[in-house]
Amino acid sequence: MTTTSEPGHDRPDPSLDAIMSERRQLINLAYRLLGSLADAEDVVQETYARWYAMSRQQQEAIASPGAWLTKVAGRICLDLLGSARARRESYVGEWIPEPLPDRAEWIDGRGGGTTDPADPADRITLDESVTMAFLVVLESMTPAERVAFVLHEVFRYSFAEVAEIVGRTPAACRQLASSARRRIRASQALPAPAGLRAGLVRDFKQAWEAKDIDTLVGLLDPRATMIADGGGLVGAVLRPIEGGEQIARYIIAIADMAPGLTILERTVNGQPGLVAQRDGVTVTVAAFDAPGDRITRIWAVRNPEKLWPWTGEPQAASDAGHGARQGEGETTIT
């Protein structure tokens, strides 16, 4: 991003580096609020557009540019969350947040290669606040709850600061965050150790490849659920599949219908997951939840518009319907 010098200013804007250094924070915030990396990139671009639409004097009058950028990005996300609810009611099938690959697996849709892992721009920190299980719970919250909770609990903003973004009193924001916290606690059990989770996913992969239905059933909780997101663009079940045996039979049927499918172990939103490829192209990304010694939930994303970091194919349009990605830098994962 470049800036145009005003009359009498023939040198580069000295604040440019400081302003652009906020980009990573903004991307991290917007992805957690929207569950879509494409939408997050659009939000950050719009935020910077509003900053550079101001005169130099207006910019210099802002005491904390970082706080200003966060406030603007938060308000844009809040507006998008309100409109996204209506759009997702008409979404074909189940809507699942966009899955994120490990940084080493990221494919640059604009250049076709792997992004430079040393590039400091636009990284999303893969912690517990971006696991698929966490993001799915965030989807159940009201827009105000989600914004208040993420800003306070994840990014440690004070309720006074949150109030300026949400447009409510600090006390009301405290109540919103408390309500959201109860949702999180009610829906999530303590996760199993990382090694156990990885082992469960690996065993699941091997049983799937061997079409071993008995082993699959043993790996799945009897009350497990599987949700697939095809977005109406590719074939996928439109409703959750419930029950370990039903899920096992379904994925065996998939293996029978797609004999050329290659299953790979990959990191999905910072957790052990699986990727299905056909002719070297990723067609499905699966995330797992395993709080104990069995798998309780599977989220399978098949919508090609949500797989662009895995395929290198630029997304035509974001779910929020506000245009193609036009980010300033490459988006990488850390």
Short mmCIF file of C-alpha atoms in Angstrom, two decimals:
data_model
loop_
_atom_site.label_atom_id
_atom_site.label_comp_id
_atom_site.label_asym_id
_atom_site.label_seq_id
_atom_site.Cartn_x
_atom_site.Cartn_y
_atom_site.Cartn_z
CA MET A 1 0.00 0.00 0.00
CA THR A 2 1.35 3.43 -0.92
CA THR A 3 0.35 6.89 0.09
CA THR A 4 0.23 10.07 -1.92
CA SER A 5 2.32 12.90 -0.55
CA GLU A 6 0.47 16.07 0.24
CA PRO A 7 1.83 19.43 -0.94
CA GLY A 8 5.02 20.15 0.95
CA HIS A 9 5.49 16.48 1.85
CA ASP A 10 7.89 14.95 -0.65
CA ARG A 11 9.16 12.27 1.75
CA PRO A 12 7.44 8.95 2.56
CA ASP A 13 4.94 8.93 5.37
CA PRO A 14 7.05 8.22 8.51
CA SER A 15 4.06 6.51 10.16
CA LEU A 16 3.57 3.97 7.37
CA ASP A 17 5.59 1.20 9.01
CA ALA A 18 3.79 1.69 12.32
CA ILE A 19 0.40 1.64 10.64
CA MET A 20 1.13 -1.45 8.55
CA SER A 21 2.55 -3.27 11.57
CA GLU A 22 -1.02 -3.41 12.88
CA ARG A 23 -2.08 -5.58 9.94
CA ARG A 24 -1.34 -8.88 11.64
CA GLN A 25 -3.40 -7.89 14.68
CA LEU A 26 -6.31 -6.80 12.49
CA ILE A 27 -6.28 -10.01 10.41
CA ASN A 28 -6.19 -12.11 13.58
CA LEU A 29 -9.10 -10.16 15.06
CA ALA A 30 -11.25 -10.17 11.92
CA TYR A 31 -10.80 -13.90 11.24
CA ARG A 32 -11.92 -14.80 14.76
CA LEU A 33 -14.90 -12.48 14.49
CA LEU A 34 -16.02 -13.61 11.04
CA GLY A 35 -14.77 -17.18 10.65
CA SER A 36 -13.68 -16.34 7.12
CA LEU A 37 -10.16 -15.41 6.09
CA ALA A 38 -11.39 -13.93 2.81
CA ASP A 39 -13.81 -11.68 4.68
CA ALA A 40 -11.10 -10.80 7.19
CA GLU A 41 -8.81 -9.63 4.39
CA ASP A 42 -11.61 -7.50 2.96
CA VAL A 43 -12.24 -5.94 6.37
CA VAL A 44 -8.59 -5.06 6.84
CA GLN A 45 -8.37 -3.54 3.37
CA GLU A 46 -11.47 -1.43 4.06
CA THR A 47 -10.00 -0.35 7.41
CA TYR A 48 -6.81 0.86 5.77
CA ALA A 49 -8.79 2.54 2.99
CA ARG A 50 -10.59 4.59 5.61
CA TRP A 51 -7.31 5.52 7.28
CA TYR A 52 -5.75 6.75 4.06
CA ALA A 53 -8.92 8.57 3.05
CA MET A 54 -8.12 11.03 5.85
CA SER A 55 -5.76 13.94 5.42
CA ARG A 56 -2.32 13.90 7.00
CA GLN A 57 -3.51 16.40 9.58
CA GLN A 58 -6.46 14.17 10.54
CA GLN A 59 -4.18 11.17 10.87
CA GLU A 60 -1.70 13.05 13.05
CA ALA A 61 -4.53 14.17 15.34
CA ILE A 62 -5.25 10.53 16.28
CA ALA A 63 -3.35 9.73 19.47
CA SER A 64 -3.29 5.96 18.96
CA PRO A 65 -3.53 4.86 15.30
CA GLY A 66 -3.51 1.19 16.35
CA ALA A 67 -6.53 1.68 18.60
CA TRP A 68 -8.28 3.63 15.83
CA LEU A 69 -7.67 0.85 13.30
CA THR A 70 -8.93 -1.79 15.73
CA LYS A 71 -12.04 0.23 16.49
CA VAL A 72 -12.85 0.66 12.80
CA ALA A 73 -12.16 -3.01 11.97
CA GLY A 74 -14.27 -4.14 14.94
CA ARG A 75 -17.21 -1.99 13.86
CA ILE A 76 -16.99 -3.25 10.26
CA CYS A 77 -16.98 -6.83 11.56
CA LEU A 78 -19.96 -6.11 13.81
CA ASP A 79 -21.94 -4.81 10.84
CA LEU A 80 -20.93 -7.80 8.70
CA LEU A 81 -21.90 -10.27 11.42
CA GLY A 82 -25.39 -8.82 11.52
CA SER A 83 -25.89 -9.15 7.78
CA ALA A 84 -24.12 -12.52 7.58
CA ARG A 85 -26.72 -14.12 9.83
CA ALA A 86 -29.44 -13.51 7.25
CA ARG A 87 -27.26 -14.73 4.39
CA ARG A 88 -26.30 -17.91 6.20
CA GLU A 89 -29.96 -18.75 6.73
CA SER A 90 -30.20 -19.11 2.94
CA TYR A 91 -26.84 -20.90 2.63
CA VAL A 92 -27.16 -24.32 1.02
CA GLY A 93 -26.54 -26.88 3.76
CA GLU A 94 -24.44 -26.30 6.86
CA TRP A 95 -22.05 -23.32 7.11
CA ILE A 96 -18.61 -24.10 8.58
CA PRO A 97 -15.84 -21.52 9.15
CA GLU A 98 -13.04 -21.47 6.59
CA PRO A 99 -10.32 -23.96 7.60
CA LEU A 100 -6.75 -22.74 7.99
CA PRO A 101 -3.68 -24.78 6.99
CA ASP A 102 -0.40 -24.83 8.81
CA ARG A 103 1.91 -22.10 7.55
CA ALA A 104 4.14 -24.66 5.81
CA GLU A 105 1.13 -25.98 3.88
CA TRP A 106 -0.18 -22.60 2.76
CA ILE A 107 -0.52 -22.20 -1.00
CA ASP A 108 -0.29 -18.72 -2.48
CA GLY A 109 -3.30 -18.35 -4.73
CA ARG A 110 -1.78 -15.35 -6.45
CA GLY A 111 1.57 -16.87 -7.23
CA GLY A 112 1.00 -20.60 -7.04
CA GLY A 113 3.85 -21.23 -4.59
CA THR A 114 4.35 -21.42 -0.88
CA THR A 115 4.51 -18.09 0.89
CA ASP A 116 7.75 -17.04 2.55
CA PRO A 117 7.53 -18.32 6.15
CA ALA A 118 9.69 -15.39 7.25
CA ASP A 119 7.22 -12.82 5.91
CA PRO A 120 5.87 -11.02 9.02
CA ALA A 121 2.70 -9.76 7.33
CA ASP A 122 -0.79 -11.13 7.89
CA ARG A 123 -0.05 -14.17 10.03
CA ILE A 124 -2.84 -15.77 11.99
CA THR A 125 -1.73 -17.18 15.30
CA LEU A 126 -2.94 -20.76 15.55
CA ASP A 127 -3.99 -21.07 19.18
CA GLU A 128 -7.03 -22.43 20.99
CA SER A 129 -9.11 -19.45 19.85
CA VAL A 130 -9.03 -20.57 16.20
CA THR A 131 -9.74 -24.28 16.60
CA MET A 132 -12.78 -25.33 14.62
CA ALA A 133 -14.59 -26.29 17.82
CA PHE A 134 -14.06 -22.80 19.23
CA LEU A 135 -15.09 -21.01 16.04
CA VAL A 136 -18.26 -23.09 15.73
CA VAL A 137 -19.32 -22.00 19.23
CA LEU A 138 -18.61 -18.38 18.30
CA GLU A 139 -21.02 -18.83 15.38
CA SER A 140 -23.83 -19.52 17.85
CA MET A 141 -23.40 -16.15 19.57
CA THR A 142 -25.08 -12.88 18.76
CA PRO A 143 -22.84 -10.41 16.89
CA ALA A 144 -22.45 -8.23 19.98
CA GLU A 145 -21.62 -11.24 22.18
CA ARG A 146 -19.02 -12.46 19.73
CA VAL A 147 -17.31 -9.10 19.37
CA ALA A 148 -17.31 -8.39 23.12
CA PHE A 149 -16.03 -11.86 23.98
CA VAL A 150 -13.25 -12.01 21.37
CA LEU A 151 -12.02 -8.49 22.09
CA HIS A 152 -11.97 -8.97 25.86
CA GLU A 153 -11.13 -12.66 26.33
CA VAL A 154 -8.80 -13.24 23.38
CA PHE A 155 -7.25 -9.82 22.74
CA ARG A 156 -7.49 -8.50 26.31
CA TYR A 157 -9.19 -5.20 25.55
CA SER A 158 -10.81 -3.50 28.53
CA PHE A 159 -14.60 -3.29 28.65
CA ALA A 160 -14.31 0.47 28.25
CA GLU A 161 -12.45 -0.08 24.98
CA VAL A 162 -14.91 -2.78 23.89
CA ALA A 163 -17.81 -0.42 24.62
CA GLU A 164 -16.48 2.11 22.11
CA ILE A 165 -16.54 -0.55 19.39
CA VAL A 166 -19.80 -2.29 20.26
CA GLY A 167 -21.65 0.93 21.02
CA ARG A 168 -22.88 -0.14 24.45
CA THR A 169 -21.92 0.65 28.01
CA PRO A 170 -18.94 -1.10 29.63
CA ALA A 171 -21.35 -2.85 32.00
CA ALA A 172 -23.43 -4.15 29.09
CA CYS A 173 -20.28 -5.38 27.35
CA ARG A 174 -19.25 -7.20 30.53
CA GLN A 175 -22.63 -8.97 30.51
CA LEU A 176 -22.24 -9.86 26.81
CA ALA A 177 -18.81 -11.38 27.42
CA SER A 178 -20.10 -13.27 30.45
CA SER A 179 -22.97 -14.74 28.44
CA ALA A 180 -20.56 -15.76 25.68
CA ARG A 181 -18.22 -17.33 28.23
CA ARG A 182 -21.07 -19.49 29.54
CA ARG A 183 -21.75 -20.70 26.00
CA ILE A 184 -18.12 -21.70 25.60
CA ARG A 185 -18.05 -23.57 28.91
CA ALA A 186 -21.32 -25.38 28.20
CA SER A 187 -20.24 -26.60 24.78
CA GLN A 188 -16.60 -27.52 25.23
CA ALA A 189 -14.97 -30.24 27.30
CA LEU A 190 -11.29 -30.26 28.16
CA PRO A 191 -9.34 -31.39 25.07
CA ALA A 192 -7.42 -34.64 25.07
CA PRO A 193 -3.60 -34.39 25.05
CA ALA A 194 -2.20 -33.38 21.66
CA GLY A 195 -0.50 -36.75 21.16
CA LEU A 196 -3.73 -38.65 21.79
CA ARG A 197 -5.67 -36.43 19.38
CA ALA A 198 -3.06 -36.92 16.67
CA GLY A 199 -3.13 -40.66 17.24
CA LEU A 200 -6.92 -40.81 16.95
CA VAL A 201 -6.85 -38.90 13.66
CA ARG A 202 -4.04 -41.09 12.31
CA ASP A 203 -5.94 -44.27 13.25
CA PHE A 204 -9.07 -42.81 11.67
CA LYS A 205 -7.18 -42.16 8.43
CA GLN A 206 -5.78 -45.68 8.31
CA ALA A 207 -9.14 -47.27 9.02
CA TRP A 208 -10.78 -45.10 6.38
CA GLU A 209 -8.20 -46.12 3.80
CA ALA A 210 -8.63 -49.79 4.75
CA LYS A 211 -12.43 -49.43 4.75
CA ASP A 212 -12.37 -51.00 8.21
CA ILE A 213 -15.81 -50.08 9.52
CA ASP A 214 -15.40 -51.82 12.87
CA THR A 215 -12.26 -49.83 13.69
CA LEU A 216 -13.93 -46.61 12.57
CA VAL A 217 -16.91 -47.26 14.81
CA GLY A 218 -14.55 -47.91 17.71
CA LEU A 219 -12.77 -44.60 17.14
CA LEU A 220 -16.01 -42.62 17.06
CA ASP A 221 -18.14 -41.73 20.05
CA PRO A 222 -21.57 -43.40 19.70
CA ARG A 223 -23.12 -39.90 19.80
CA ALA A 224 -20.61 -38.35 17.39
CA THR A 225 -21.75 -35.89 14.74
CA MET A 226 -20.34 -35.08 11.32
CA ILE A 227 -21.14 -31.87 9.46
CA ALA A 228 -20.20 -31.31 5.82
CA ASP A 229 -20.11 -27.94 4.05
CA GLY A 230 -20.39 -28.02 0.28
CA GLY A 231 -22.10 -24.66 -0.07
CA GLY A 232 -24.29 -26.06 -2.84
CA LEU A 233 -21.24 -26.06 -5.14
CA VAL A 234 -20.20 -29.69 -4.62
CA GLY A 235 -21.97 -32.75 -3.32
CA ALA A 236 -22.32 -32.93 0.46
CA VAL A 237 -24.93 -34.06 2.95
CA LEU A 238 -27.10 -31.09 3.87
CA ARG A 239 -27.77 -32.14 7.44
CA PRO A 240 -25.49 -33.38 10.22
CA ILE A 241 -24.88 -37.12 10.35
CA GLU A 242 -25.42 -38.38 13.88
CA GLY A 243 -24.05 -41.55 15.43
CA GLY A 244 -20.66 -43.23 15.16
CA GLU A 245 -21.86 -46.14 13.04
CA GLN A 246 -23.75 -43.88 10.64
CA ILE A 247 -20.67 -41.70 10.18
CA ALA A 248 -18.45 -44.74 9.60
CA ARG A 249 -20.78 -46.12 6.94
CA TYR A 250 -21.00 -42.73 5.24
CA ILE A 251 -17.25 -42.24 4.89
CA ILE A 252 -16.80 -45.83 3.70
CA ALA A 253 -19.37 -45.04 1.01
CA ILE A 254 -17.31 -41.98 0.05
CA ALA A 255 -14.22 -44.16 -0.31
CA ASP A 256 -16.17 -46.55 -2.55
CA MET A 257 -17.42 -43.71 -4.76
CA ALA A 258 -14.01 -42.00 -5.03
CA PRO A 259 -11.39 -44.72 -5.42
CA GLY A 260 -8.68 -42.26 -6.43
CA LEU A 261 -8.92 -40.22 -3.24
CA THR A 262 -5.68 -39.62 -1.32
CA ILE A 263 -5.96 -38.96 2.42
CA LEU A 264 -3.23 -36.91 4.11
CA GLU A 265 -2.58 -35.95 7.72
CA ARG A 266 -2.46 -32.19 8.01
CA THR A 267 -2.79 -29.47 10.64
CA VAL A 268 -6.20 -27.80 10.43
CA ASN A 269 -6.67 -24.65 12.50
CA GLY A 270 -3.76 -25.68 14.68
CA GLN A 271 -5.13 -29.18 15.38
CA PRO A 272 -4.58 -32.63 13.82
CA GLY A 273 -6.82 -33.02 10.79
CA LEU A 274 -7.13 -34.73 7.43
CA VAL A 275 -7.07 -33.51 3.85
CA ALA A 276 -8.54 -35.43 0.92
CA GLN A 277 -6.98 -34.85 -2.48
CA ARG A 278 -7.94 -35.93 -5.96
CA ASP A 279 -5.23 -35.74 -8.60
CA GLY A 280 -3.11 -33.70 -6.19
CA VAL A 281 -5.81 -31.07 -5.59
CA THR A 282 -7.40 -30.64 -2.16
CA VAL A 283 -11.14 -31.31 -2.31
CA THR A 284 -11.98 -31.75 1.38
CA VAL A 285 -10.49 -30.51 4.64
CA ALA A 286 -11.65 -32.25 7.82
CA ALA A 287 -11.28 -30.96 11.37
CA PHE A 288 -11.85 -33.15 14.42
CA ASP A 289 -12.88 -32.70 18.04
CA ALA A 290 -11.73 -35.37 20.48
CA PRO A 291 -12.03 -34.29 24.11
CA GLY A 292 -11.48 -37.85 25.35
CA ASP A 293 -10.34 -41.11 23.82
CA ARG A 294 -12.88 -40.98 20.98
CA ILE A 295 -13.78 -38.56 18.21
CA THR A 296 -16.95 -36.64 19.00
CA ARG A 297 -17.25 -34.19 16.10
CA ILE A 298 -16.03 -33.96 12.51
CA TRP A 299 -16.32 -30.87 10.31
CA ALA A 300 -15.68 -31.53 6.61
CA VAL A 301 -15.31 -28.46 4.40
CA ARG A 302 -15.85 -29.20 0.69
CA ASN A 303 -16.95 -25.78 -0.56
CA PRO A 304 -14.15 -24.87 -3.01
CA GLU A 305 -14.56 -21.17 -2.22
CA LYS A 306 -13.38 -21.93 1.32
CA LEU A 307 -10.38 -24.03 0.28
CA TRP A 308 -8.31 -21.44 -1.60
CA PRO A 309 -5.41 -21.46 0.92
CA TRP A 310 -5.16 -25.23 0.34
CA THR A 311 -5.62 -25.26 -3.44
CA GLY A 312 -4.00 -22.05 -4.67
CA GLU A 313 -7.22 -21.15 -6.48
CA PRO A 314 -8.23 -17.54 -5.75
CA GLN A 315 -11.67 -17.23 -4.27
CA ALA A 316 -14.21 -15.66 -6.59
CA ALA A 317 -16.21 -13.98 -3.86
CA SER A 318 -16.40 -14.11 -0.11
CA ASP A 319 -19.37 -15.53 1.78
CA ALA A 320 -20.29 -12.03 2.93
CA GLY A 321 -20.61 -11.09 -0.72
CA HIS A 322 -18.29 -8.13 -0.80
CA GLY A 323 -15.81 -8.95 -3.51
CA ALA A 324 -12.69 -10.89 -4.27
CA ARG A 325 -9.65 -10.90 -2.03
CA GLN A 326 -7.39 -7.96 -2.66
CA GLY A 327 -4.99 -8.10 0.26
CA GLU A 328 -1.84 -6.04 0.35
CA GLY A 329 0.55 -8.78 1.42
CA GLU A 330 0.68 -12.52 1.32
CA THR A 331 -1.31 -14.22 4.06
CA THR A 332 0.67 -16.81 5.96
CA ILE A 333 0.06 -18.91 9.01
CA THR A 334 1.98 -19.17 12.22
#
